[in-house]
Each structure stands twice: as structure tokens, then as C-alpha cells.
XYZ file of C-alpha atoms in Angstrom:
340
model
C -2.807 -13.426 17.464
C -5.478 -15.820 16.263
C -4.497 -19.445 16.590
C -6.519 -22.570 15.993
C -9.039 -20.672 13.884
C -11.731 -22.696 12.148
C -10.916 -20.794 8.985
C -7.682 -21.752 7.273
C -6.100 -20.203 4.224
C -3.595 -23.001 3.647
C -5.663 -24.721 0.972
C -7.047 -21.611 -0.744
C -5.648 -19.895 -3.816
C -4.934 -16.203 -3.557
C -8.041 -15.540 -5.651
C -10.153 -17.560 -3.207
C -8.585 -15.696 -0.312
C -9.588 -12.419 -1.957
C -13.121 -13.675 -2.479
C -13.497 -14.857 1.121
C -12.186 -11.700 2.783
C -14.237 -10.451 5.714
C -16.572 -7.659 4.585
C -19.029 -7.584 7.490
C -18.086 -5.552 10.592
C -20.195 -7.826 12.806
C -18.272 -10.879 11.610
C -14.947 -9.130 12.226
C -15.901 -8.218 15.795
C -17.134 -11.732 16.502
C -14.052 -13.451 15.112
C -11.780 -11.193 17.155
C -13.944 -11.375 20.310
C -14.305 -7.606 20.455
C -16.871 -5.494 22.293
C -20.187 -5.448 20.352
C -20.524 -1.788 21.344
C -18.070 -1.044 18.512
C -20.591 -2.284 15.937
C -22.732 0.816 15.415
C -19.735 3.028 14.608
C -18.173 0.323 12.476
C -21.360 -0.104 10.436
C -21.696 3.650 9.906
C -18.096 4.053 8.690
C -18.334 0.819 6.660
C -21.227 2.343 4.690
C -18.913 5.198 3.647
C -15.786 3.089 2.981
C -16.326 -0.679 3.095
C -14.502 -3.018 5.419
C -12.266 -5.589 3.735
C -9.854 -7.869 5.632
C -8.332 -11.109 4.250
C -8.197 -14.106 6.560
C -4.398 -14.282 6.247
C -4.156 -10.794 7.745
C -6.860 -11.452 10.342
C -4.798 -14.309 11.763
C -2.065 -11.852 12.780
C -4.458 -9.756 14.901
C -4.672 -10.395 18.648
C -8.087 -11.518 19.836
C -9.871 -9.320 22.347
C -7.499 -6.376 21.891
C -9.224 -3.303 20.421
C -5.852 -1.524 20.358
C -4.039 -4.133 18.281
C -1.964 -2.117 15.770
C -3.097 -4.216 12.808
C -6.753 -4.054 13.813
C -6.638 -0.271 14.141
C -5.598 -0.008 10.489
C -8.675 -1.859 9.219
C -11.523 -1.458 11.761
C -14.089 1.185 10.684
C -14.808 3.763 13.399
C -17.557 6.326 13.761
C -14.919 9.062 14.078
C -14.247 8.642 10.342
C -17.522 10.435 9.631
C -16.549 13.601 11.509
C -15.722 16.552 9.260
C -12.232 17.921 9.946
C -10.990 21.267 8.554
C -8.151 20.761 6.080
C -9.178 17.203 5.187
C -10.824 16.533 1.827
C -11.816 13.778 -0.603
C -8.884 14.530 -2.943
C -6.069 15.924 -0.782
C -3.406 15.395 -3.475
C -5.604 16.819 -6.262
C -5.021 13.721 -8.362
C -8.096 14.420 -10.457
C -6.214 17.407 -11.905
C -3.490 14.999 -13.088
C -5.775 12.393 -14.669
C -5.509 13.204 -18.410
C -6.921 9.887 -19.667
C -8.848 7.133 -17.873
C -6.622 4.908 -15.768
C -3.555 7.184 -15.884
C -2.247 9.738 -13.374
C 0.681 11.962 -14.401
C 1.970 14.014 -11.466
C 5.744 13.659 -11.712
C 8.280 14.245 -14.466
C 9.443 11.091 -16.188
C 6.907 8.699 -14.707
C 3.213 7.961 -14.826
C 0.927 5.879 -12.686
C -1.572 3.386 -14.084
C -4.682 2.482 -12.097
C -4.392 -1.202 -12.946
C -7.069 -2.388 -10.523
C -9.794 -0.452 -8.688
C -9.775 -2.985 -5.839
C -7.548 -3.730 -2.876
C -7.190 -6.923 -0.882
C -7.542 -4.861 2.285
C -9.122 -1.468 2.890
C -6.815 0.589 5.079
C -8.857 3.221 6.900
C -6.290 5.986 6.221
C -6.194 5.310 2.448
C -5.634 8.518 0.495
C -7.713 7.108 -2.381
C -10.697 6.009 -0.314
C -12.824 8.530 -2.253
C -11.113 8.142 -5.649
C -13.550 7.792 -8.618
C -12.488 4.301 -9.647
C -15.627 3.967 -11.733
C -14.150 6.500 -14.145
C -10.682 4.936 -14.076
C -10.985 1.233 -14.770
C -10.386 0.778 -18.494
C -10.705 -2.652 -20.052
C -8.035 -4.100 -22.324
C -9.406 -2.382 -25.436
C -9.561 0.960 -23.616
C -6.000 0.782 -22.276
C -4.795 1.864 -25.709
C -5.538 5.494 -24.873
C -3.187 5.360 -21.867
C -0.556 3.442 -23.837
C -0.721 6.004 -26.650
C -0.271 8.794 -24.069
C 2.896 7.118 -22.761
C 4.241 6.394 -26.251
C 3.756 10.023 -27.275
C 5.869 11.382 -24.404
C 9.547 10.296 -24.657
C 10.271 11.819 -21.236
C 8.344 8.976 -19.575
C 10.916 6.360 -18.583
C 9.057 4.720 -15.700
C 5.532 3.352 -15.345
C 4.031 2.609 -11.946
C 1.321 -0.011 -11.510
C -1.016 1.173 -8.784
C -4.684 1.123 -7.873
C -6.401 -0.024 -5.750
C -3.816 -2.734 -5.654
C -2.386 -3.771 -9.034
C -1.706 -7.311 -7.846
C -5.451 -7.749 -7.335
C -5.506 -8.040 -11.139
C -4.775 -11.379 -12.778
C -1.293 -12.363 -13.922
C -2.681 -12.626 -17.436
C -3.820 -8.996 -17.404
C -0.610 -7.741 -15.794
C 1.608 -9.703 -18.151
C -0.258 -8.328 -21.170
C -0.025 -4.732 -19.947
C 3.680 -5.154 -19.202
C 4.292 -6.503 -22.702
C 2.625 -3.408 -24.169
C 4.920 -1.176 -22.130
C 7.976 -3.189 -23.185
C 7.135 -2.303 -26.774
C 7.543 1.416 -25.968
C 11.264 2.002 -26.390
C 11.682 4.917 -23.970
C 10.023 3.081 -21.050
C 12.911 1.638 -19.018
C 11.477 0.855 -15.600
C 8.412 -0.776 -14.105
C 7.412 -0.125 -10.514
C 4.618 -1.983 -8.726
C 3.073 -0.462 -5.602
C 1.279 -3.207 -3.696
C 0.177 -4.354 -0.269
C -0.782 -7.835 -1.411
C 2.521 -9.603 -0.590
C 1.958 -8.420 2.993
C -1.749 -9.176 3.401
C -2.038 -12.280 1.147
C 1.485 -13.689 0.712
C 0.188 -16.472 -1.537
C -0.274 -13.834 -4.253
C 3.425 -14.309 -5.079
C 2.871 -17.190 -7.493
C 5.265 -18.984 -9.817
C 3.510 -17.356 -12.792
C 3.946 -13.877 -11.306
C 7.644 -14.491 -10.706
C 8.093 -15.824 -14.221
C 6.684 -12.866 -16.130
C 8.295 -10.337 -13.827
C 11.649 -12.057 -14.114
C 11.415 -12.289 -17.907
C 10.615 -8.613 -18.479
C 13.228 -6.389 -20.135
C 12.122 -3.585 -17.806
C 14.096 -2.881 -14.649
C 11.500 -3.821 -12.054
C 10.941 -2.760 -8.463
C 8.160 -3.705 -6.085
C 7.246 -1.190 -3.400
C 5.311 -2.842 -0.598
C 3.392 -1.092 2.146
C 3.931 -2.243 5.720
C 3.347 -0.119 8.796
C 4.106 -2.466 11.690
C 6.514 -5.368 12.281
C 3.608 -7.636 13.293
C 2.487 -7.589 9.647
C 5.670 -9.330 8.535
C 5.156 -12.935 9.554
C 7.117 -15.870 8.171
C 4.725 -16.437 5.255
C 5.169 -12.814 4.222
C 8.941 -13.101 4.556
C 9.005 -16.179 2.342
C 6.956 -14.419 -0.348
C 9.195 -11.360 -0.315
C 12.398 -13.413 -0.431
C 11.030 -15.205 -3.506
C 10.500 -11.847 -5.181
C 14.002 -10.690 -4.290
C 15.527 -13.919 -5.585
C 13.966 -13.148 -8.967
C 16.181 -10.066 -9.180
C 13.500 -7.549 -8.234
C 14.345 -4.524 -6.085
C 12.138 -4.431 -2.970
C 11.317 -1.226 -1.117
C 8.797 -0.320 1.579
C 6.632 2.703 2.254
C 5.237 3.290 5.736
C 2.566 5.765 6.779
C 3.121 7.303 10.197
C -0.051 6.549 12.175
C -1.057 7.670 15.658
C -1.193 4.865 18.253
C -0.045 2.328 15.649
C 3.588 3.004 14.814
C 4.377 6.427 16.300
C 7.060 5.056 18.614
C 10.797 4.689 17.894
C 10.866 1.070 19.107
C 8.105 0.053 16.664
C 9.625 1.873 13.694
C 13.066 0.496 14.487
C 11.735 -3.053 14.704
C 9.889 -2.521 11.427
C 13.081 -1.478 9.637
C 14.992 -4.442 11.068
C 12.250 -6.889 10.117
C 11.949 -5.447 6.606
C 15.649 -6.065 6.043
C 15.225 -9.664 7.231
C 12.560 -9.920 4.507
C 14.955 -8.571 1.812
C 13.208 -5.171 1.746
C 14.803 -1.743 2.196
C 12.870 1.019 3.989
C 12.089 3.749 1.452
C 9.650 6.384 2.720
C 8.098 7.244 6.053
C 5.064 9.266 5.012
C 3.192 11.845 6.963
C -0.529 11.192 6.617
C -2.280 12.533 3.539
C -5.200 14.703 4.654
C -7.950 12.476 3.324
C -11.426 12.949 4.784
C -12.105 10.276 7.387
C -8.527 9.768 8.554
C -7.772 12.759 10.791
C -7.603 10.574 13.926
C -4.461 8.919 12.520
C -2.507 12.198 12.237
C 0.868 12.634 13.936
C 2.383 16.087 14.438
C 5.435 17.125 12.444
C 7.253 17.725 15.728
C 6.761 14.106 16.786
C 7.563 12.860 13.274
C 10.902 14.678 13.344
C 11.678 13.349 16.808
C 10.944 9.787 15.714
C 13.092 10.185 12.623
C 16.005 11.560 14.630
C 15.757 8.527 16.909
C 15.942 6.201 13.916
C 18.987 8.049 12.601
C 20.662 7.688 15.992
C 19.975 3.974 16.412
C 19.930 2.378 12.942
C 22.428 2.176 10.089
C 21.612 4.725 7.419
C 20.343 2.198 4.897
C 17.589 1.164 7.324
C 16.291 4.705 7.865
C 13.423 5.692 5.544
C 13.134 9.232 4.224
C 10.614 11.315 6.146
C 8.333 12.946 3.581
C 4.898 14.274 2.796
C 3.105 14.647 -0.492
C 1.562 17.983 -1.401
C -0.666 18.835 -4.361
C 1.131 20.574 -7.195
C 4.617 19.704 -5.902
C 6.366 17.435 -8.459
C 8.179 15.333 -5.847
C 7.795 13.944 -2.337
C 8.555 16.833 -0.006
C 11.239 16.023 2.607
C 10.312 17.071 6.120
C 13.443 18.831 7.258
C 14.915 17.774 10.547
C 15.498 20.320 13.237
C 18.242 19.671 15.747
C 16.999 19.319 19.245
C 18.102 22.250 21.435
């Protein structure tokens, strides 16, 4: 990992850390002392889906190691530009479930709000890397259409803040939107899907904890961590603060080739998540988004890995093995097959 770096995040606010994220592939390669031969492919893929890596995350990546599991999640590669049959720009057909700007309604009883079009970090396997955020970033005055949609459907009991990353939005904006949802009687739960507590732990501010803790809505935060090396002590402290506010913490992991497709890594991830007050929730098979085929893991290996977790961990530390398919109103479990 990087130590003694000239760049420190200790004195920067989370907003400043967002603003100073690395967005230049050449700078990333130089800071991590990586082979310059990687630059041409990185620049080509960066032009299709931009690089974005916060300094706080960079400092957990091992210098000089092109196979570092955190680096592989964020480094653009020329292979992303190869067309792969079965991979598309909208593999979950979310545009068919986008009735008003900023709102996605795929599942019974819950809707997803695109609270922010931006992320703190651009994961190369992101299933929304081609999502039309330009058409789905309403301002405060335009949110009324989405709020009216929710108010008109009494079956909606849960609202999910998503994006992008919803915690890339300001506390002021999030607090206002939450207050509007609290005024809708049939909305009972708020869920926030975010990677920010992992990549910029300083995002968990006193103000954030205050308005989350004061909400009448039953609140859960679903983080996204794929490797135990992501969960350093700063991240643990941020997550424990969230849990101490009474918020339920869950984690979703994407199964990724040569990053976490080993039982030892997944087992360590589950153990470390629990040390951070987080329960493993889902282990996702990769969504077939164009540009991410090189991350795919076979179902046979996925089942084998999941069986190993079941055999070595207590049940509450074993995430559900699932995939998401267009038109299916739930996460599809990947059934285990007993080894012969």
C-alpha cells in the first residue's frame, strides 16, 4: 500500500477529497509506479468511461503491483472496448422502468431515486456506466414529479437512494428529499446504496448522522465492498459510527475474476465486514454491461465459492448468491448444486 505519500487527505473535507480525485490515467500510473505501457489502453478506455479514484482509496493500493485487487477495479483497460456477445449498454433494461426523471421502478413495493449522477469512484464493472444520467438528474423543483409518483402509489413502502452515489449529494439536499418522503404516509423505509463510506470514509459527517438518526423512516445503508483490503481502520470507524446511530448496515459484493473469486478472499471479506458492524447481504454475479466481460466468473465457480463459504462461515456471514435479470421482479438466487 502507499505510505508516506506527498498527498494527504487528513486535512481535507469529503467535498475537497471528491474534487481532488485522480481523473488522469497518466497520474494514476505515475503515483502507483506502474508500467507506462498500460497508458495507451487506459486512455482509450478512460475516453469511454472516465477514470475517477479518490486519494483515500489510492492509499490502499500497493505500489508497483498491476494485479492489486483494488487497482483492478478502477484501472481502465483497452479490453473494455472489445465488443462481447451478450453484453450491452443496458443489461437490466432499466430504461423500461424509468417512468419519470430520476425514478426507477422495477420491484413491487419499492422505487429507486437517482439522487446523484456522480460517484466518488468509477468502478470499471459498473452496470450503470452507460446510464443516461443527463436525462435523470432533476433539480429540487423537478423532484416533485417523482414525489407525486410515489405519493400516488400506496404500495410503495420503501424508497432507495441510488445513483451514481447518493452520498455524493450534499447533506442539505439529502435531508430535504428525506423530509419530503417522510411526509408520504405509506413510505416506511429508506435505503441508501453507497460506496462512499468505503472509498471516502470522511463522508460520514456529524450532520449526516444527525439527519439520518432523526428520520422517522426505518433506515438501512447498503455499502459496496468487494475485497477485505478496502476495509481499513478509517472505513471501519465510519461504519461503526453509522451503526451506532441505529442504522442497519448491509454489504453487496460483485464477484469479479482475479479480484475476489477465491474462497479465502470472500471469507476474509465477510469476517472483516462483521468487524465493521456490517452484515454480508448479496454476492452478485456480474451484470452483463458492455466493457466488463473480462470480470465475469462462471456460474460453476460461483456455486463452488458459495458452497465453500457455507462450509466455513456461520450462516449470518454468508451472502446470498444472486443475479439480476431484466423483467424479473426480484434478485434471482443462483441455486446451489451439490458436488458429486
